[in-house]
Coordinates of C-alpha atoms and ligand atoms in Angstrom, one line a residue:
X1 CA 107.3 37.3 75.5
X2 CA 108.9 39.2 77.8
X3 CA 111.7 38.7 80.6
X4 CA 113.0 39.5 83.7
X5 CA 116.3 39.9 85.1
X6 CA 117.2 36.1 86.7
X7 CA 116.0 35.5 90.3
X8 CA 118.4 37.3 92.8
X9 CA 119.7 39.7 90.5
X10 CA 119.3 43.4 89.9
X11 CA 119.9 45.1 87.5
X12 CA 121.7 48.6 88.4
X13 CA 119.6 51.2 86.3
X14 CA 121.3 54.6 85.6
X15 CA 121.4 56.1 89.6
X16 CA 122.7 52.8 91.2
X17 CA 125.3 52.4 88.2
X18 CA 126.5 56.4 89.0
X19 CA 126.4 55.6 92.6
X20 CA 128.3 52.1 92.0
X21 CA 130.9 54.1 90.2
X22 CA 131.2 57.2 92.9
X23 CA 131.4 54.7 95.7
X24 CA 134.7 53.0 93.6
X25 CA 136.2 56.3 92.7
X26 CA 135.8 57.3 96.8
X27 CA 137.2 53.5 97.5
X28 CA 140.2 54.0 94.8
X29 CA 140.9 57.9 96.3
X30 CA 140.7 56.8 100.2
X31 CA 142.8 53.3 99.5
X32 CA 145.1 55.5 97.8
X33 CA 146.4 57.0 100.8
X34 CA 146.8 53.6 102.4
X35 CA 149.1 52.7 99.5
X36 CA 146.4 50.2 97.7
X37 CA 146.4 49.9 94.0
X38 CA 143.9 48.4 91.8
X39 CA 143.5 44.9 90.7
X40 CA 141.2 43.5 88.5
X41 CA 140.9 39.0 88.2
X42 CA 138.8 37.0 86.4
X43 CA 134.9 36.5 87.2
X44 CA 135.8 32.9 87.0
X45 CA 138.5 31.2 88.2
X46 CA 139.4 27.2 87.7
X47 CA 137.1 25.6 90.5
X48 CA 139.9 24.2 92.0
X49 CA 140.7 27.6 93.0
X50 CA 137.8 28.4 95.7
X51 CA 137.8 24.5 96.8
X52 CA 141.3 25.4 98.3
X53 CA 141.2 28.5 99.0
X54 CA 137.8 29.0 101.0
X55 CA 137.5 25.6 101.8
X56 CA 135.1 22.8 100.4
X57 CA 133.5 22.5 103.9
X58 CA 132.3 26.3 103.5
X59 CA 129.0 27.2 102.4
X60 CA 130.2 29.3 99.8
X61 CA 131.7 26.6 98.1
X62 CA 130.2 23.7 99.2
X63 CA 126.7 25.0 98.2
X64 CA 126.6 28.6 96.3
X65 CA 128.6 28.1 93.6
X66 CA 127.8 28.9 90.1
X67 CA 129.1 26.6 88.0
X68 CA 130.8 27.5 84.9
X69 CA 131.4 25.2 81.3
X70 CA 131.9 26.2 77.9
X71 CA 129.4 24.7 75.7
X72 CA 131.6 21.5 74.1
X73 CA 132.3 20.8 78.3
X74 CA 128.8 20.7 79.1
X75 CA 128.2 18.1 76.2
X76 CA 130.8 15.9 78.1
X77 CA 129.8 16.4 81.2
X78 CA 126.4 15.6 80.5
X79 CA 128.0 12.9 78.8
X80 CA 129.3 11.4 81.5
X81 CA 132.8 11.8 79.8
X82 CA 135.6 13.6 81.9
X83 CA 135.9 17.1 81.9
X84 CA 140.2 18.0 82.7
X85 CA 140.2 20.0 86.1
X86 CA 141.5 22.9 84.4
X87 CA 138.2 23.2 82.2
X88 CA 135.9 22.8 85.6
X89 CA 135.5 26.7 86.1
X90 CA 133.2 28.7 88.7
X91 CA 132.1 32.2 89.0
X92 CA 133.6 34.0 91.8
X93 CA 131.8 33.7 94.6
X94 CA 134.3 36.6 96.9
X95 CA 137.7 38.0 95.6
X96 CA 140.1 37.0 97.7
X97 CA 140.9 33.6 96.4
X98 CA 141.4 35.0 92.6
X99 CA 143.5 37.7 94.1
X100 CA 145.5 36.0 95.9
X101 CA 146.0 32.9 92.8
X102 CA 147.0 36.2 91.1
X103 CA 149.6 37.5 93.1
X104 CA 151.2 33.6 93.1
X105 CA 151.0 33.3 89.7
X106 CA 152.2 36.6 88.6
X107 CA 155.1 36.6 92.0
X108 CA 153.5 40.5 93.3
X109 CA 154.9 39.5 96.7
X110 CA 158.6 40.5 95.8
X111 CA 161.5 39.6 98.7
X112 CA 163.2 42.5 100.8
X113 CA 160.3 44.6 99.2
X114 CA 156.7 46.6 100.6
X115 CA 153.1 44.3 101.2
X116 CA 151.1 43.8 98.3
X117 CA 148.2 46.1 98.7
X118 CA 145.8 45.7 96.0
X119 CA 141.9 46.5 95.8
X120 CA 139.4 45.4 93.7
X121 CA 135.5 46.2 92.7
X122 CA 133.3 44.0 91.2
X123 CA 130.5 41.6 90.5
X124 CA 130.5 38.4 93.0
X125 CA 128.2 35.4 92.5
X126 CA 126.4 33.1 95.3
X127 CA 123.3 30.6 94.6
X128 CA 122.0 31.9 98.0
X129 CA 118.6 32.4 98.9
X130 CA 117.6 35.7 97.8
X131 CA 116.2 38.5 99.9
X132 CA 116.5 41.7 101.2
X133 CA 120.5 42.4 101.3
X134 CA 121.1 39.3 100.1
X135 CA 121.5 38.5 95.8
X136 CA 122.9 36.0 94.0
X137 CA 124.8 38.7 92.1
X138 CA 125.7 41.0 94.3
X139 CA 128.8 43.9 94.1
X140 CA 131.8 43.7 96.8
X141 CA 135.0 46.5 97.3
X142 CA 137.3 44.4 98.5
X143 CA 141.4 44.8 99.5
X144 CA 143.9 42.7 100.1
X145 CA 147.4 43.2 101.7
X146 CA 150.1 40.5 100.9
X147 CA 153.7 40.0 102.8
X148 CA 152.8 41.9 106.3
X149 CA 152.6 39.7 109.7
X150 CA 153.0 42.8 112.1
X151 CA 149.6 43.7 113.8
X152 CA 149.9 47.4 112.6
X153 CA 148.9 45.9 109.1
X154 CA 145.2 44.7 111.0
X155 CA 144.7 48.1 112.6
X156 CA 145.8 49.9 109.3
X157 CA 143.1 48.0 107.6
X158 CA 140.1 48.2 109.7
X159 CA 140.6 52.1 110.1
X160 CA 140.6 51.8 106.2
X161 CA 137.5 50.1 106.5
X162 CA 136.2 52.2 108.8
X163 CA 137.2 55.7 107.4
X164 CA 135.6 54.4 103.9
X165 CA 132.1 53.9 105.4
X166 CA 132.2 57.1 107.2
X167 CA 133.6 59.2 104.0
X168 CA 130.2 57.3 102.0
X169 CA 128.1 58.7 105.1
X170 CA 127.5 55.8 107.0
X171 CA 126.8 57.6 110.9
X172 CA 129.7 56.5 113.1
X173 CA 127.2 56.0 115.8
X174 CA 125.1 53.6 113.5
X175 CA 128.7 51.4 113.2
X176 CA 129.3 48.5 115.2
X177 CA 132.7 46.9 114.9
X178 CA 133.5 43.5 115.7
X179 CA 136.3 41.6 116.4
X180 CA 138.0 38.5 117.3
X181 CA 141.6 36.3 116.9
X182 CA 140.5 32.7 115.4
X183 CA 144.4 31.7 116.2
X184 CA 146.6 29.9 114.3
X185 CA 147.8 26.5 113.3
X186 CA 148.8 26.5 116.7
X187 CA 146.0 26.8 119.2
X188 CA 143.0 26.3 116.5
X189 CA 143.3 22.8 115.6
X190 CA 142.5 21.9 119.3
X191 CA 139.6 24.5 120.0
X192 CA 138.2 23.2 116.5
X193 CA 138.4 19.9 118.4
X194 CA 136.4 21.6 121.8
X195 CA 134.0 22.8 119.9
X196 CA 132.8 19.6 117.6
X197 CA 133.4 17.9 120.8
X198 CA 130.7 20.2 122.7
X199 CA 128.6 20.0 119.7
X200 CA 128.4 16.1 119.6
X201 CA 127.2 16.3 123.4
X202 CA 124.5 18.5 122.5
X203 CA 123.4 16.9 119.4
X204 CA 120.2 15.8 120.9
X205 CA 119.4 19.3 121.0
X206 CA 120.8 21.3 118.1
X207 CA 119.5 21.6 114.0
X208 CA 121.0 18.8 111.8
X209 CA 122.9 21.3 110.1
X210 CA 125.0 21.7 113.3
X211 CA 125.6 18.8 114.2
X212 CA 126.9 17.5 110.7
X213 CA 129.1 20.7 110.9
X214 CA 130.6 19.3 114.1
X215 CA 132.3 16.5 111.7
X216 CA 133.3 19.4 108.6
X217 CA 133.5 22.9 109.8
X218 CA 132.6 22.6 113.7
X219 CA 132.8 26.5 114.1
X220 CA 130.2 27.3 111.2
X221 CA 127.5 26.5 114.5
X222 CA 128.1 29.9 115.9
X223 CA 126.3 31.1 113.0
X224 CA 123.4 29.1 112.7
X225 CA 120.6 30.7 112.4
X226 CA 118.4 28.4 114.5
X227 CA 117.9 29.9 117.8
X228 CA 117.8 27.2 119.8
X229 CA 121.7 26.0 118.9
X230 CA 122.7 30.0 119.0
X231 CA 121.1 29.8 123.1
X232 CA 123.2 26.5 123.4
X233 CA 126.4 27.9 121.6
X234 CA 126.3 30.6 123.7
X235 CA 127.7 28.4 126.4
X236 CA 130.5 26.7 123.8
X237 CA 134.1 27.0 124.6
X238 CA 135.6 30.8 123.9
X239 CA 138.8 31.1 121.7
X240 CA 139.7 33.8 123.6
X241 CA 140.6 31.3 126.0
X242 CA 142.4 28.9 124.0
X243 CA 144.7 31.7 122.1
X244 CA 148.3 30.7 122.3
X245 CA 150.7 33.2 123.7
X246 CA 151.7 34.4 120.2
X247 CA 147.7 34.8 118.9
X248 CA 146.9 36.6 121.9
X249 CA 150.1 39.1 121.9
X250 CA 149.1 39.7 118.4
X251 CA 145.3 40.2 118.9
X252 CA 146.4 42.8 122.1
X253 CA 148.7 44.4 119.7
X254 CA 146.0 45.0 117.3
X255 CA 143.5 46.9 119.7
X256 CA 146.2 48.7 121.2
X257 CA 146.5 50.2 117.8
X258 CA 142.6 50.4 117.6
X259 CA 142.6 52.3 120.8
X260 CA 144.8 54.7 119.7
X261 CA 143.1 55.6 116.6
X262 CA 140.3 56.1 118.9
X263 CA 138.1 53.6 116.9
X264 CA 135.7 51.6 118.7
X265 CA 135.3 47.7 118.9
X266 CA 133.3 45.1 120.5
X267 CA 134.8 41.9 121.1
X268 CA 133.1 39.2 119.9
X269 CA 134.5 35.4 120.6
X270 CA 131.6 34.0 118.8
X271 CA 132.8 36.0 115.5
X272 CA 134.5 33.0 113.3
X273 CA 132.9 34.3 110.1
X274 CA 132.2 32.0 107.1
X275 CA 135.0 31.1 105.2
X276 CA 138.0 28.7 106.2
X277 CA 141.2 30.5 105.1
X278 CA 141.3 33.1 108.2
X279 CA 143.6 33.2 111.2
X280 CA 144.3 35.5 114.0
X281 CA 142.1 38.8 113.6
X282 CA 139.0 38.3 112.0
X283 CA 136.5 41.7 112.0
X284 CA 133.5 42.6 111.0
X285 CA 131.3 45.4 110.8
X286 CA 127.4 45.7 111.2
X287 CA 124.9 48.9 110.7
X288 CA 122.6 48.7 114.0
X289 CA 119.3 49.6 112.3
X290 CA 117.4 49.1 109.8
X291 CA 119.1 46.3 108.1
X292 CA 116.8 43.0 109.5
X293 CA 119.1 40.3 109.3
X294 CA 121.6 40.9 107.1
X295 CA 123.6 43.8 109.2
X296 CA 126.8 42.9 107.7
X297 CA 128.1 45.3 105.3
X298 CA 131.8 44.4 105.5
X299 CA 134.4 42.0 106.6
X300 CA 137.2 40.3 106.9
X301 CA 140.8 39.5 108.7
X302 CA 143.8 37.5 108.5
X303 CA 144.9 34.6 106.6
X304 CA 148.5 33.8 106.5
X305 CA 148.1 30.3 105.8
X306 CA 145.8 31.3 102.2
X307 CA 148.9 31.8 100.2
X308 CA 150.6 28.7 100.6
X309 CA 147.2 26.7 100.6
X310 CA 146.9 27.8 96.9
X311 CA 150.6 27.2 95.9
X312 CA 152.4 29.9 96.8
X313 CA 155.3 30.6 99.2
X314 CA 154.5 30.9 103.4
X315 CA 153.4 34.6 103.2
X316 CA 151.1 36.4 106.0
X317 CA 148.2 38.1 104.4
X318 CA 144.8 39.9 105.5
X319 CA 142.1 41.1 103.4
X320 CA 138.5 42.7 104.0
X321 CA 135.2 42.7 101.1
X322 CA 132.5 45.5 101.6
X323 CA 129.1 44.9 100.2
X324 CA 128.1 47.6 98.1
X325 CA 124.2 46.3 98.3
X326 CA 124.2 46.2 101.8
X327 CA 125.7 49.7 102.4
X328 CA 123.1 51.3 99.6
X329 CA 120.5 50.0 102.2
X330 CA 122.4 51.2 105.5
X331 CA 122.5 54.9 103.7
X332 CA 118.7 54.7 102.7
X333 CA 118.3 53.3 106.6
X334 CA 119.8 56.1 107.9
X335 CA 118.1 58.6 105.9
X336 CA 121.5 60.3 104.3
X337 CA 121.0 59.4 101.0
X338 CA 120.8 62.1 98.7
X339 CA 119.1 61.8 95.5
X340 CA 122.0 61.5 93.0
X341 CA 120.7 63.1 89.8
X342 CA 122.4 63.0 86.4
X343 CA 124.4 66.1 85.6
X344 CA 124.0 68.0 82.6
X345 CA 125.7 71.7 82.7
X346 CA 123.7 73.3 79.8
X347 CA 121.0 72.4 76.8
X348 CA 121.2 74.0 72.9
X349 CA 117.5 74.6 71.8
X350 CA 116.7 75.2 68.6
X351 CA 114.6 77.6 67.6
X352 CA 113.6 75.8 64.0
X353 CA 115.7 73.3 62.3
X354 CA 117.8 76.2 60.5
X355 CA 119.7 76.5 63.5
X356 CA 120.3 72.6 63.9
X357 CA 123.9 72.7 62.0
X358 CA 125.0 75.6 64.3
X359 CA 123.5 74.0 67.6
X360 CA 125.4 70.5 66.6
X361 CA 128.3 72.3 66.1
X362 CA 128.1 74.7 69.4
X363 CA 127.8 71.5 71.2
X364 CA 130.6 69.5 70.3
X365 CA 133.3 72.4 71.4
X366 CA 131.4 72.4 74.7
X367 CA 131.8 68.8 75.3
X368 CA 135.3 68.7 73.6
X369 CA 135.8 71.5 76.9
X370 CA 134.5 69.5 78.9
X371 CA 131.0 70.7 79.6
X372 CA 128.2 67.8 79.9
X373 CA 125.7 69.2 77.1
X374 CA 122.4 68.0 75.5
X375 CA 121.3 68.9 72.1
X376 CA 117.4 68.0 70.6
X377 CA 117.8 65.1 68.2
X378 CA 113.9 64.3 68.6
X379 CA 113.0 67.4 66.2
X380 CA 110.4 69.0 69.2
X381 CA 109.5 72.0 69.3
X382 CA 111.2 74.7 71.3
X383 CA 108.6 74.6 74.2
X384 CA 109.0 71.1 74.4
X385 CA 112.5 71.4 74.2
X386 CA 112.2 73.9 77.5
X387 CA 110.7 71.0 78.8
X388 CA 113.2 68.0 78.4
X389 CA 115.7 71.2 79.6
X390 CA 114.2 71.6 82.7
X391 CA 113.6 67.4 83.2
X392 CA 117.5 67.1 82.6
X393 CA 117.4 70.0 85.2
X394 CA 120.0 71.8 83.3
X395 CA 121.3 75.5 84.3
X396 CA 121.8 76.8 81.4
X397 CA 120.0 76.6 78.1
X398 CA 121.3 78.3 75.1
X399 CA 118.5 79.1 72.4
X400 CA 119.5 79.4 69.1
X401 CA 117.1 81.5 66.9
X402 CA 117.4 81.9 63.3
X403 CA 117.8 86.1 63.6
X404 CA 120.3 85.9 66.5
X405 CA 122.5 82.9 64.5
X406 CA 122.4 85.4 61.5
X407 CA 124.2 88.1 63.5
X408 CA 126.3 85.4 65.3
X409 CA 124.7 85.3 68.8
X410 CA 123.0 83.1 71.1
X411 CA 120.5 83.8 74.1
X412 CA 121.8 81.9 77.4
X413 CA 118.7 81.5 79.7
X414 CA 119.6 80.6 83.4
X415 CA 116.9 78.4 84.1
X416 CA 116.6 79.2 87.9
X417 CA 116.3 82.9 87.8
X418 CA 115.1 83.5 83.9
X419 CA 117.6 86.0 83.2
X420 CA 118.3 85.8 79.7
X421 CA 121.6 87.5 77.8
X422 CA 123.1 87.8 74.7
X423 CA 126.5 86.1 73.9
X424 CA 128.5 85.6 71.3
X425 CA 128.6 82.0 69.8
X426 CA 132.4 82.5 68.2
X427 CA 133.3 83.9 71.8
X428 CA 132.4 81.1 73.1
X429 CA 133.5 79.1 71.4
X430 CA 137.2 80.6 72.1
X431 CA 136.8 80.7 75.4
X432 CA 135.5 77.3 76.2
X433 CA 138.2 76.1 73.7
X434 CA 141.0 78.4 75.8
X435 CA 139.9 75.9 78.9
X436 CA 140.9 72.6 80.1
X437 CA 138.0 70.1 79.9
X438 CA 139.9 68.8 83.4
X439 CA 138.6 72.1 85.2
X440 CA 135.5 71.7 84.5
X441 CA 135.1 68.1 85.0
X442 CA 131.8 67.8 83.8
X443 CA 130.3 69.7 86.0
X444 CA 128.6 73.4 86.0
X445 CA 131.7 75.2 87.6
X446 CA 132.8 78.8 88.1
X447 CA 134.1 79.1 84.5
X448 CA 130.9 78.3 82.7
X449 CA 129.0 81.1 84.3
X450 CA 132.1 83.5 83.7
X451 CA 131.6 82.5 80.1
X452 CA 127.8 83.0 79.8
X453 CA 128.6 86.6 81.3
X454 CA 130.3 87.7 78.4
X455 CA 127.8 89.7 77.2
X456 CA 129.3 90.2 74.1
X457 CA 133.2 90.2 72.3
X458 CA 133.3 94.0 73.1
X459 CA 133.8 92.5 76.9
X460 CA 136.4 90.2 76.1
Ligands
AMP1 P1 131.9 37.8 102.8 O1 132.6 37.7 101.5 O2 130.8 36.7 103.0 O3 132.8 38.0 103.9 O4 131.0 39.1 102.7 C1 131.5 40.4 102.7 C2 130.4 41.4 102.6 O5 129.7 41.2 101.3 C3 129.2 41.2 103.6 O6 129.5 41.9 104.7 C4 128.0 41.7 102.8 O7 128.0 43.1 103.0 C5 128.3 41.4 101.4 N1 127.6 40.2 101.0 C6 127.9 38.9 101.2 N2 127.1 38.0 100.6 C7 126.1 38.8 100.0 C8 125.0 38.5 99.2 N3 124.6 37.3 98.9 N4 124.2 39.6 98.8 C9 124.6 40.9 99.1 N5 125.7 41.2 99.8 C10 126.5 40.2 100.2

């Protein structure tokens, strides 16, 4: 009997896991300088938790969620007995609604003092369809910024965004932003009520998926998928049009600042994106080819009603979620990713297994300098050895023979040009020992070489 990894899932073999953890090191280093600090929640939150926060009416809740029990709550459930609220749990299905329960719970949004800026990286979980770009596990970057209401805060963010993408090697020109203001408590309510309103008088002609969205989440519809109710939407009422004078001062403030970074945008009224908690700016941002349908890599905007909704006191907030899956594919589409191999500075050979004490030992002080190093613990021979070298496409191998250990030496081969030269294993030793691991960082740097080019201690 064998298995496979459940439908919808992947499992991220050695070069996705390297290039998951580059691509959060390049998000933690670039949000950095934007003031964002790292965050980690729960994969599962108390149900209750996404019902109010995304909304029940959402497809995210209303339909994707996992559902989570421990095994004496299933019994009871199954049961029919009752299961207490705070037991019903759900994996996450985005981060912002765990983020943000956090900073209420824990009070990150201090008085008098800076936003919240917080980032996380993680696992998210949807019973969606699967298909190309779109899992059921699937990984999101995501940041949130707490206590800011000024439009700066939007800009700020999407250039964040932005620069992210283009520091990962997404082309600019393959980039399409989007944006849009979805208004406020103030103007929404009655554009909600336009739109379920024009809905109704074209339910004759639009999906049943539409039209019972007109009674739960009336602006869902610009999204469906069926083209027939997108040719009709296309004629639906514009929020652009129904902004209040506050929502559209903000929204001209925010692509002021846009234009001034020099980052372009396309405005898109139909843009209301999928889950409930947003106001104002919302934003998205799409690769133009190669993607099929799911062109999304990232998104997100304002929500300065979310933090009150879960429990918390009135405080503006904004927030974006990047799909790391998505990106991988818009990188491959665009032809600029480069093979990420793994990195190993230098191999210890052994001529026969006299040596193996010596070579066990020799590589230890090299890691414990910071040097990535593979030894044989497969007992092959020294040609085969050579081989698995040059698989692990190392630089450097060091050979250890039996006369050469005797007089205290080792042969360093450099693997792309075959020069072979003497050195001095206690010399090494010293010198690798004299550096900080930190300066080498794993990697085959300057230092190594300058090492290997002690040709002997008579050089030192
Ligand atoms: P959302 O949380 O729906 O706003 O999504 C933010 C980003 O996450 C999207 O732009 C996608 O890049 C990614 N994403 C959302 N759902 C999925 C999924 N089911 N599979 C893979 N990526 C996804």
């Amino acid at each position: 009997m064998s298995y496979n990894a459940p439908e919808g899932t992947a499992d991220m073999l050695p070069a996705d896991a390297r290039l998951w953890r580059y691509t959060v090191d390049e998000a933690a280093r670039l949000f950095a300088r934007y003031g964002y600090e790292p965050i980690d929640t729960p994969m599962f939150e108390q149900t209750e938790v996404f019902c109010r926060g995304i909304g029940e009416a959402t497809d995210v809740v209303g339909k994707e969620m996992f559902v989570v029990r421990s095994g004496e709550n299933f019994r009871r459930e199954c049961a029919g007995e009752n299961v207490k609220s705070k037991s019903k749990l759900s994996l996450r299905p985005e981060g912002t609604a765990g983020v943000v329960r956090a900073v209420v719970q824990h009070n990150l949004v201090e008085q008098g003092a800076a936003p919240a800026k917080l980032f996380y990286a993680g696992p998210m979980f949807r019973a969606e369809r699967p298909q190309k770009g779109r899992l059921r596990q699937f990984h999101q970057i995501g940041a949130e910024c707490l206590g800011a209401a000024e439009p700066s805060a939007d800009a700020e963010m999407i250039i964040m965004l932005m620069r992210f993408f283009e520091s990962m090697g997404v082309p600019q020109s393959r980039m399409r932003l989007l944006i849009n203001s979805m208004g406020d408590d103030n103007c929404r309510p009655a554009y909600r009520e336009s739109i379920k309103q024009f809905i109704l008088d074209h339910e004759d002609e639009m999906c049943e998926e539409c039209c019972r969205r007109a009674q739960t989440n009336p602006l869902r519809a610009f999204d469906c998928k069926n083209e027939h109710c997108a040719i009709i939407m296309a004629d639906a009422p514009k929020i652009s049009d129904h902004l209040c004078d506050d929502c559209r001062d903000h929204y001209k403030a925010v692509k002021h600042y846009l234009d001034n970074a020099g980052i372009e945008y396309v405005e898109d009224p139909t843009l209301v994106r999928g889950l409930d908690y947003y106001t104002r700016t919302v934003f998205e941002i799409q690769v133009i080819e190669g993607m099929g349908s799911q062109s999304a890599i990232g998104g997100g905007g304002r929500y300065d009603k979310l933090v009150e909704t879960v429990g918390g006191k009135p405080t503006p907030g904004l927030g974006f979620a990047l799909g790391f899956e998505r990106m991988v594919i818009a990188l491959e589409a665009a032809g600029v990713l480069t093979e990420n191999v793994k990195n190993v500075d230098g191999y210890i050979a052994c001529v026969d297994d006299s040596v193996r004490d010596v070579a066990f030992d020799l590589a230890c002080s090299m890691r414990d300098a910071g040097l990535c190093v593979e030894v044989d613990h497969q007992g092959r021979s020294l040609k085969s050895q050579f081989k698995v070298a040059g698989k692990l496409n190392v630089a450097r191998v060091i050979v250890l023979g039996p006369e050469e250990v005797a007089l205290g030496k080792a042969r360093v081969r450099n693997m792309n040009t075959h020069d072979e030269r003497l050195i001095d294993i206690e010399t090494i030793k010293r010198l690798f020992a004299q550096f900080d691991g930190q300066r080498f960082g794993g990697t085959l740097s300057d230092e190594i070489d300058t090492v290997f080019s002690f040709e002997n201690d008579d050089k030192e």
